[in-house]
């Protein structure tokens, strides 16, 4: 069986939001992946494809795993990122080129970036990101400004998972 050539993980940072877009992993690649997550200070993994690895080892390292699967080319659910500013959230799908970049683009748009800028920003770091259905979805997406609210002390609530 031919091995798929997958792009390396890339970090996307905007304001106080930090994301690591990556491809899917397996139990065989899990140990190396955990080291990569630690290098970036990842606190949460959002898995948007079917499960291909056991989360026990990841969770033992203090990294939570959220399953938000949706079909490639389909719109994601209404979940949104909400974490402490400056945290790093890893988002992965099978190849790290479709569903994961879409979720990160949505967070950037919710944080105030225009859709065209979000697409270009991610594509500069992740060549081949987004298919035509995903681009159309992002173009028509209307931000709800969920990541631009301020808390009671006047600080912005940027990077999040809800």
JSON list of C-alpha atoms in Angstrom, two decimals:
[
{"chain": "A", "resi": 1, "resn": "UNK", "atom": "CA", "xyz": [0.00, 0.00, 0.00]},
{"chain": "A", "resi": 2, "resn": "UNK", "atom": "CA", "xyz": [1.43, 3.39, -1.00]},
{"chain": "A", "resi": 3, "resn": "UNK", "atom": "CA", "xyz": [2.10, 5.80, 1.79]},
{"chain": "A", "resi": 4, "resn": "UNK", "atom": "CA", "xyz": [0.31, 9.16, 1.54]},
{"chain": "A", "resi": 5, "resn": "UNK", "atom": "CA", "xyz": [2.62, 12.19, 1.50]},
{"chain": "A", "resi": 6, "resn": "UNK", "atom": "CA", "xyz": [1.08, 14.50, 4.09]},
{"chain": "A", "resi": 7, "resn": "UNK", "atom": "CA", "xyz": [2.04, 18.08, 4.80]},
{"chain": "A", "resi": 8, "resn": "UNK", "atom": "CA", "xyz": [3.76, 18.88, 8.07]},
{"chain": "A", "resi": 9, "resn": "UNK", "atom": "CA", "xyz": [1.70, 20.46, 10.86]},
{"chain": "A", "resi": 10, "resn": "UNK", "atom": "CA", "xyz": [1.44, 24.23, 10.61]},
{"chain": "A", "resi": 11, "resn": "UNK", "atom": "CA", "xyz": [0.76, 26.80, 13.29]},
{"chain": "A", "resi": 12, "resn": "UNK", "atom": "CA", "xyz": [-1.75, 29.55, 12.53]},
{"chain": "A", "resi": 13, "resn": "UNK", "atom": "CA", "xyz": [-1.67, 32.54, 14.88]},
{"chain": "A", "resi": 14, "resn": "UNK", "atom": "CA", "xyz": [-4.02, 35.52, 14.79]},
{"chain": "A", "resi": 15, "resn": "UNK", "atom": "CA", "xyz": [-4.35, 37.94, 17.69]},
{"chain": "A", "resi": 16, "resn": "UNK", "atom": "CA", "xyz": [-4.35, 35.72, 20.77]},
{"chain": "A", "resi": 17, "resn": "UNK", "atom": "CA", "xyz": [-5.59, 32.65, 18.86]},
{"chain": "A", "resi": 18, "resn": "UNK", "atom": "CA", "xyz": [-3.18, 29.80, 18.10]},
{"chain": "A", "resi": 19, "resn": "UNK", "atom": "CA", "xyz": [-4.03, 26.70, 16.09]},
{"chain": "A", "resi": 20, "resn": "UNK", "atom": "CA", "xyz": [-2.04, 23.75, 14.85]},
{"chain": "A", "resi": 21, "resn": "UNK", "atom": "CA", "xyz": [-3.50, 22.31, 11.64]},
{"chain": "A", "resi": 22, "resn": "UNK", "atom": "CA", "xyz": [-2.44, 18.75, 11.03]},
{"chain": "A", "resi": 23, "resn": "UNK", "atom": "CA", "xyz": [-3.38, 15.50, 9.34]},
{"chain": "A", "resi": 24, "resn": "UNK", "atom": "CA", "xyz": [-4.89, 12.44, 10.99]},
{"chain": "A", "resi": 25, "resn": "UNK", "atom": "CA", "xyz": [-2.76, 10.13, 13.03]},
{"chain": "A", "resi": 26, "resn": "UNK", "atom": "CA", "xyz": [-2.81, 6.49, 14.00]},
{"chain": "A", "resi": 27, "resn": "UNK", "atom": "CA", "xyz": [-1.90, 4.56, 17.12]},
{"chain": "A", "resi": 28, "resn": "UNK", "atom": "CA", "xyz": [1.45, 3.80, 15.43]},
{"chain": "A", "resi": 29, "resn": "UNK", "atom": "CA", "xyz": [2.30, 7.51, 15.04]},
{"chain": "A", "resi": 30, "resn": "UNK", "atom": "CA", "xyz": [0.78, 8.67, 18.32]},
{"chain": "A", "resi": 31, "resn": "UNK", "atom": "CA", "xyz": [3.95, 8.93, 20.43]},
{"chain": "A", "resi": 32, "resn": "UNK", "atom": "CA", "xyz": [5.71, 11.13, 17.89]},
{"chain": "A", "resi": 33, "resn": "UNK", "atom": "CA", "xyz": [2.56, 13.22, 17.48]},
{"chain": "A", "resi": 34, "resn": "UNK", "atom": "CA", "xyz": [2.29, 13.80, 21.24]},
{"chain": "A", "resi": 35, "resn": "UNK", "atom": "CA", "xyz": [5.86, 15.17, 21.24]},
{"chain": "A", "resi": 36, "resn": "UNK", "atom": "CA", "xyz": [4.86, 17.54, 18.42]},
{"chain": "A", "resi": 37, "resn": "UNK", "atom": "CA", "xyz": [1.80, 18.68, 20.38]},
{"chain": "A", "resi": 38, "resn": "UNK", "atom": "CA", "xyz": [3.93, 19.38, 23.46]},
{"chain": "A", "resi": 39, "resn": "UNK", "atom": "CA", "xyz": [6.37, 21.40, 21.36]},
{"chain": "A", "resi": 40, "resn": "UNK", "atom": "CA", "xyz": [3.53, 23.75, 20.39]},
{"chain": "A", "resi": 41, "resn": "UNK", "atom": "CA", "xyz": [1.91, 23.78, 23.84]},
{"chain": "A", "resi": 42, "resn": "UNK", "atom": "CA", "xyz": [-1.33, 22.21, 22.60]},
{"chain": "A", "resi": 43, "resn": "UNK", "atom": "CA", "xyz": [-4.02, 21.97, 25.28]},
{"chain": "A", "resi": 44, "resn": "UNK", "atom": "CA", "xyz": [-6.83, 20.53, 23.16]},
{"chain": "A", "resi": 45, "resn": "UNK", "atom": "CA", "xyz": [-7.18, 18.44, 20.01]},
{"chain": "A", "resi": 46, "resn": "UNK", "atom": "CA", "xyz": [-10.29, 18.81, 17.88]},
{"chain": "A", "resi": 47, "resn": "UNK", "atom": "CA", "xyz": [-10.78, 15.71, 15.74]},
{"chain": "A", "resi": 48, "resn": "UNK", "atom": "CA", "xyz": [-13.14, 16.39, 12.82]},
{"chain": "A", "resi": 49, "resn": "UNK", "atom": "CA", "xyz": [-12.85, 13.01, 11.11]},
{"chain": "A", "resi": 50, "resn": "UNK", "atom": "CA", "xyz": [-13.55, 9.46, 12.25]},
{"chain": "A", "resi": 51, "resn": "UNK", "atom": "CA", "xyz": [-11.42, 8.20, 15.12]},
{"chain": "A", "resi": 52, "resn": "UNK", "atom": "CA", "xyz": [-8.27, 6.35, 14.05]},
{"chain": "A", "resi": 53, "resn": "UNK", "atom": "CA", "xyz": [-6.41, 6.38, 17.36]},
{"chain": "A", "resi": 54, "resn": "UNK", "atom": "CA", "xyz": [-7.01, 5.77, 21.03]},
{"chain": "A", "resi": 55, "resn": "UNK", "atom": "CA", "xyz": [-7.12, 9.02, 23.01]},
{"chain": "A", "resi": 56, "resn": "UNK", "atom": "CA", "xyz": [-5.90, 7.52, 26.31]},
{"chain": "A", "resi": 57, "resn": "UNK", "atom": "CA", "xyz": [-2.20, 8.35, 25.76]},
{"chain": "A", "resi": 58, "resn": "UNK", "atom": "CA", "xyz": [-3.01, 11.90, 24.67]},
{"chain": "A", "resi": 59, "resn": "UNK", "atom": "CA", "xyz": [-5.28, 12.49, 27.66]},
{"chain": "A", "resi": 60, "resn": "UNK", "atom": "CA", "xyz": [-2.61, 11.11, 30.03]},
{"chain": "A", "resi": 61, "resn": "UNK", "atom": "CA", "xyz": [-0.44, 13.99, 28.82]},
{"chain": "A", "resi": 62, "resn": "UNK", "atom": "CA", "xyz": [-3.13, 16.47, 29.92]},
{"chain": "A", "resi": 63, "resn": "UNK", "atom": "CA", "xyz": [-4.40, 17.17, 26.40]},
{"chain": "A", "resi": 64, "resn": "UNK", "atom": "CA", "xyz": [-8.13, 16.81, 25.94]},
{"chain": "A", "resi": 65, "resn": "UNK", "atom": "CA", "xyz": [-9.59, 15.41, 22.73]},
{"chain": "A", "resi": 66, "resn": "UNK", "atom": "CA", "xyz": [-12.90, 16.64, 21.35]},
{"chain": "A", "resi": 67, "resn": "UNK", "atom": "CA", "xyz": [-14.70, 14.78, 18.59]},
{"chain": "A", "resi": 68, "resn": "UNK", "atom": "CA", "xyz": [-16.52, 17.14, 16.23]},
{"chain": "A", "resi": 69, "resn": "UNK", "atom": "CA", "xyz": [-16.77, 14.95, 13.10]},
{"chain": "A", "resi": 70, "resn": "UNK", "atom": "CA", "xyz": [-18.41, 16.15, 9.92]},
{"chain": "A", "resi": 71, "resn": "UNK", "atom": "CA", "xyz": [-18.25, 14.97, 6.32]},
{"chain": "A", "resi": 72, "resn": "UNK", "atom": "CA", "xyz": [-15.59, 16.43, 4.06]},
{"chain": "A", "resi": 73, "resn": "UNK", "atom": "CA", "xyz": [-17.14, 19.25, 2.04]},
{"chain": "A", "resi": 74, "resn": "UNK", "atom": "CA", "xyz": [-20.09, 19.52, 4.43]},
{"chain": "A", "resi": 75, "resn": "UNK", "atom": "CA", "xyz": [-20.55, 22.46, 6.80]},
{"chain": "A", "resi": 76, "resn": "UNK", "atom": "CA", "xyz": [-19.30, 21.90, 10.36]},
{"chain": "A", "resi": 77, "resn": "UNK", "atom": "CA", "xyz": [-21.57, 21.87, 13.38]},
{"chain": "A", "resi": 78, "resn": "UNK", "atom": "CA", "xyz": [-22.20, 25.03, 15.39]},
{"chain": "A", "resi": 79, "resn": "UNK", "atom": "CA", "xyz": [-19.42, 24.38, 17.90]},
{"chain": "A", "resi": 80, "resn": "UNK", "atom": "CA", "xyz": [-16.89, 27.17, 18.27]},
{"chain": "A", "resi": 81, "resn": "UNK", "atom": "CA", "xyz": [-13.50, 27.50, 19.86]},
{"chain": "A", "resi": 82, "resn": "UNK", "atom": "CA", "xyz": [-13.32, 29.03, 23.35]},
{"chain": "A", "resi": 83, "resn": "UNK", "atom": "CA", "xyz": [-10.05, 28.65, 25.30]},
{"chain": "A", "resi": 84, "resn": "UNK", "atom": "CA", "xyz": [-7.69, 30.86, 27.25]},
{"chain": "A", "resi": 85, "resn": "UNK", "atom": "CA", "xyz": [-5.92, 33.49, 25.11]},
{"chain": "A", "resi": 86, "resn": "UNK", "atom": "CA", "xyz": [-2.60, 32.23, 23.82]},
{"chain": "A", "resi": 87, "resn": "UNK", "atom": "CA", "xyz": [-3.43, 28.53, 24.12]},
{"chain": "A", "resi": 88, "resn": "UNK", "atom": "CA", "xyz": [-2.79, 26.29, 21.15]},
{"chain": "A", "resi": 89, "resn": "UNK", "atom": "CA", "xyz": [-5.56, 24.10, 19.77]},
{"chain": "A", "resi": 90, "resn": "UNK", "atom": "CA", "xyz": [-4.67, 21.31, 17.36]},
{"chain": "A", "resi": 91, "resn": "UNK", "atom": "CA", "xyz": [-7.29, 20.63, 14.70]},
{"chain": "A", "resi": 92, "resn": "UNK", "atom": "CA", "xyz": [-7.02, 17.64, 12.41]},
{"chain": "A", "resi": 93, "resn": "UNK", "atom": "CA", "xyz": [-8.89, 15.83, 9.70]},
{"chain": "A", "resi": 94, "resn": "UNK", "atom": "CA", "xyz": [-7.66, 13.06, 7.40]},
{"chain": "A", "resi": 95, "resn": "UNK", "atom": "CA", "xyz": [-5.18, 15.08, 5.33]},
{"chain": "A", "resi": 96, "resn": "UNK", "atom": "CA", "xyz": [-5.28, 18.42, 7.16]},
{"chain": "A", "resi": 97, "resn": "UNK", "atom": "CA", "xyz": [-6.38, 20.21, 4.00]},
{"chain": "A", "resi": 98, "resn": "UNK", "atom": "CA", "xyz": [-10.17, 20.53, 4.25]},
{"chain": "A", "resi": 99, "resn": "UNK", "atom": "CA", "xyz": [-12.20, 20.21, 7.41]},
{"chain": "A", "resi": 100, "resn": "UNK", "atom": "CA", "xyz": [-9.44, 21.29, 9.83]},
{"chain": "A", "resi": 101, "resn": "UNK", "atom": "CA", "xyz": [-8.59, 24.46, 7.88]},
{"chain": "A", "resi": 102, "resn": "UNK", "atom": "CA", "xyz": [-12.32, 25.26, 7.62]},
{"chain": "A", "resi": 103, "resn": "UNK", "atom": "CA", "xyz": [-12.71, 25.25, 11.41]},
{"chain": "A", "resi": 104, "resn": "UNK", "atom": "CA", "xyz": [-9.63, 27.43, 11.84]},
{"chain": "A", "resi": 105, "resn": "UNK", "atom": "CA", "xyz": [-10.89, 29.81, 9.13]},
{"chain": "A", "resi": 106, "resn": "UNK", "atom": "CA", "xyz": [-14.23, 30.09, 10.96]},
{"chain": "A", "resi": 107, "resn": "UNK", "atom": "CA", "xyz": [-12.41, 31.02, 14.17]},
{"chain": "A", "resi": 108, "resn": "UNK", "atom": "CA", "xyz": [-10.40, 33.67, 12.32]},
{"chain": "A", "resi": 109, "resn": "UNK", "atom": "CA", "xyz": [-13.57, 35.06, 10.73]},
{"chain": "A", "resi": 110, "resn": "UNK", "atom": "CA", "xyz": [-15.31, 35.09, 14.12]},
{"chain": "A", "resi": 111, "resn": "UNK", "atom": "CA", "xyz": [-12.25, 36.92, 15.45]},
{"chain": "A", "resi": 112, "resn": "UNK", "atom": "CA", "xyz": [-12.73, 39.72, 12.93]},
{"chain": "A", "resi": 113, "resn": "UNK", "atom": "CA", "xyz": [-10.82, 38.61, 9.81]},
{"chain": "A", "resi": 114, "resn": "UNK", "atom": "CA", "xyz": [-12.54, 38.82, 6.42]},
{"chain": "A", "resi": 115, "resn": "UNK", "atom": "CA", "xyz": [-13.19, 35.45, 4.81]},
{"chain": "A", "resi": 116, "resn": "UNK", "atom": "CA", "xyz": [-10.87, 36.16, 1.86]},
{"chain": "A", "resi": 117, "resn": "UNK", "atom": "CA", "xyz": [-8.07, 37.13, 4.24]},
{"chain": "A", "resi": 118, "resn": "UNK", "atom": "CA", "xyz": [-8.63, 34.04, 6.39]},
{"chain": "A", "resi": 119, "resn": "UNK", "atom": "CA", "xyz": [-8.45, 31.75, 3.33]},
{"chain": "A", "resi": 120, "resn": "UNK", "atom": "CA", "xyz": [-5.31, 33.45, 2.02]},
{"chain": "A", "resi": 121, "resn": "UNK", "atom": "CA", "xyz": [-3.70, 33.48, 5.49]},
{"chain": "A", "resi": 122, "resn": "UNK", "atom": "CA", "xyz": [-4.24, 29.74, 5.94]},
{"chain": "A", "resi": 123, "resn": "UNK", "atom": "CA", "xyz": [-3.27, 28.86, 2.36]},
{"chain": "A", "resi": 124, "resn": "UNK", "atom": "CA", "xyz": [0.04, 30.70, 2.80]},
{"chain": "A", "resi": 125, "resn": "UNK", "atom": "CA", "xyz": [0.87, 28.21, 5.53]},
{"chain": "A", "resi": 126, "resn": "UNK", "atom": "CA", "xyz": [-1.09, 25.18, 4.29]},
{"chain": "A", "resi": 127, "resn": "UNK", "atom": "CA", "xyz": [-0.86, 24.82, 0.51]},
{"chain": "A", "resi": 128, "resn": "UNK", "atom": "CA", "xyz": [-3.84, 23.07, -1.00]},
{"chain": "A", "resi": 129, "resn": "UNK", "atom": "CA", "xyz": [-6.17, 23.92, 1.85]},
{"chain": "A", "resi": 130, "resn": "UNK", "atom": "CA", "xyz": [-9.91, 24.10, 1.06]},
{"chain": "A", "resi": 131, "resn": "UNK", "atom": "CA", "xyz": [-11.93, 22.65, -1.79]},
{"chain": "A", "resi": 132, "resn": "UNK", "atom": "CA", "xyz": [-14.52, 24.57, -3.81]},
{"chain": "A", "resi": 133, "resn": "UNK", "atom": "CA", "xyz": [-17.48, 23.53, -1.59]},
{"chain": "A", "resi": 134, "resn": "UNK", "atom": "CA", "xyz": [-15.59, 24.67, 1.50]},
{"chain": "A", "resi": 135, "resn": "UNK", "atom": "CA", "xyz": [-14.67, 27.98, -0.09]},
{"chain": "A", "resi": 136, "resn": "UNK", "atom": "CA", "xyz": [-18.31, 28.59, -1.01]},
{"chain": "A", "resi": 137, "resn": "UNK", "atom": "CA", "xyz": [-19.37, 27.79, 2.56]},
{"chain": "A", "resi": 138, "resn": "UNK", "atom": "CA", "xyz": [-16.80, 30.21, 4.00]},
{"chain": "A", "resi": 139, "resn": "UNK", "atom": "CA", "xyz": [-17.79, 32.92, 1.51]},
{"chain": "A", "resi": 140, "resn": "UNK", "atom": "CA", "xyz": [-21.44, 32.69, 2.57]},
{"chain": "A", "resi": 141, "resn": "UNK", "atom": "CA", "xyz": [-20.70, 32.33, 6.29]},
{"chain": "A", "resi": 142, "resn": "UNK", "atom": "CA", "xyz": [-22.02, 35.17, 8.44]},
{"chain": "A", "resi": 143, "resn": "UNK", "atom": "CA", "xyz": [-19.97, 35.65, 11.61]},
{"chain": "A", "resi": 144, "resn": "UNK", "atom": "CA", "xyz": [-21.84, 35.74, 14.87]},
{"chain": "A", "resi": 145, "resn": "UNK", "atom": "CA", "xyz": [-19.06, 37.73, 16.55]},
{"chain": "A", "resi": 146, "resn": "UNK", "atom": "CA", "xyz": [-18.74, 35.02, 19.21]},
{"chain": "A", "resi": 147, "resn": "UNK", "atom": "CA", "xyz": [-14.99, 35.50, 19.48]},
{"chain": "A", "resi": 148, "resn": "UNK", "atom": "CA", "xyz": [-15.01, 39.27, 19.72]},
{"chain": "A", "resi": 149, "resn": "UNK", "atom": "CA", "xyz": [-16.91, 39.69, 22.97]},
{"chain": "A", "resi": 150, "resn": "UNK", "atom": "CA", "xyz": [-15.26, 41.04, 26.11]},
{"chain": "A", "resi": 151, "resn": "UNK", "atom": "CA", "xyz": [-15.47, 39.54, 29.58]},
{"chain": "A", "resi": 152, "resn": "UNK", "atom": "CA", "xyz": [-16.40, 41.49, 32.72]},
{"chain": "A", "resi": 153, "resn": "UNK", "atom": "CA", "xyz": [-12.82, 42.73, 33.16]},
{"chain": "A", "resi": 154, "resn": "UNK", "atom": "CA", "xyz": [-12.72, 44.10, 29.60]},
{"chain": "A", "resi": 155, "resn": "UNK", "atom": "CA", "xyz": [-10.45, 41.39, 28.13]},
{"chain": "A", "resi": 156, "resn": "UNK", "atom": "CA", "xyz": [-11.25, 39.89, 24.77]},
{"chain": "A", "resi": 157, "resn": "UNK", "atom": "CA", "xyz": [-12.36, 36.28, 24.69]},
{"chain": "A", "resi": 158, "resn": "UNK", "atom": "CA", "xyz": [-10.59, 35.12, 21.58]},
{"chain": "A", "resi": 159, "resn": "UNK", "atom": "CA", "xyz": [-9.42, 31.56, 21.14]},
{"chain": "A", "resi": 160, "resn": "UNK", "atom": "CA", "xyz": [-12.19, 29.25, 22.24]},
{"chain": "A", "resi": 161, "resn": "UNK", "atom": "CA", "xyz": [-13.88, 25.86, 22.27]},
{"chain": "A", "resi": 162, "resn": "UNK", "atom": "CA", "xyz": [-17.57, 25.62, 23.18]}
]
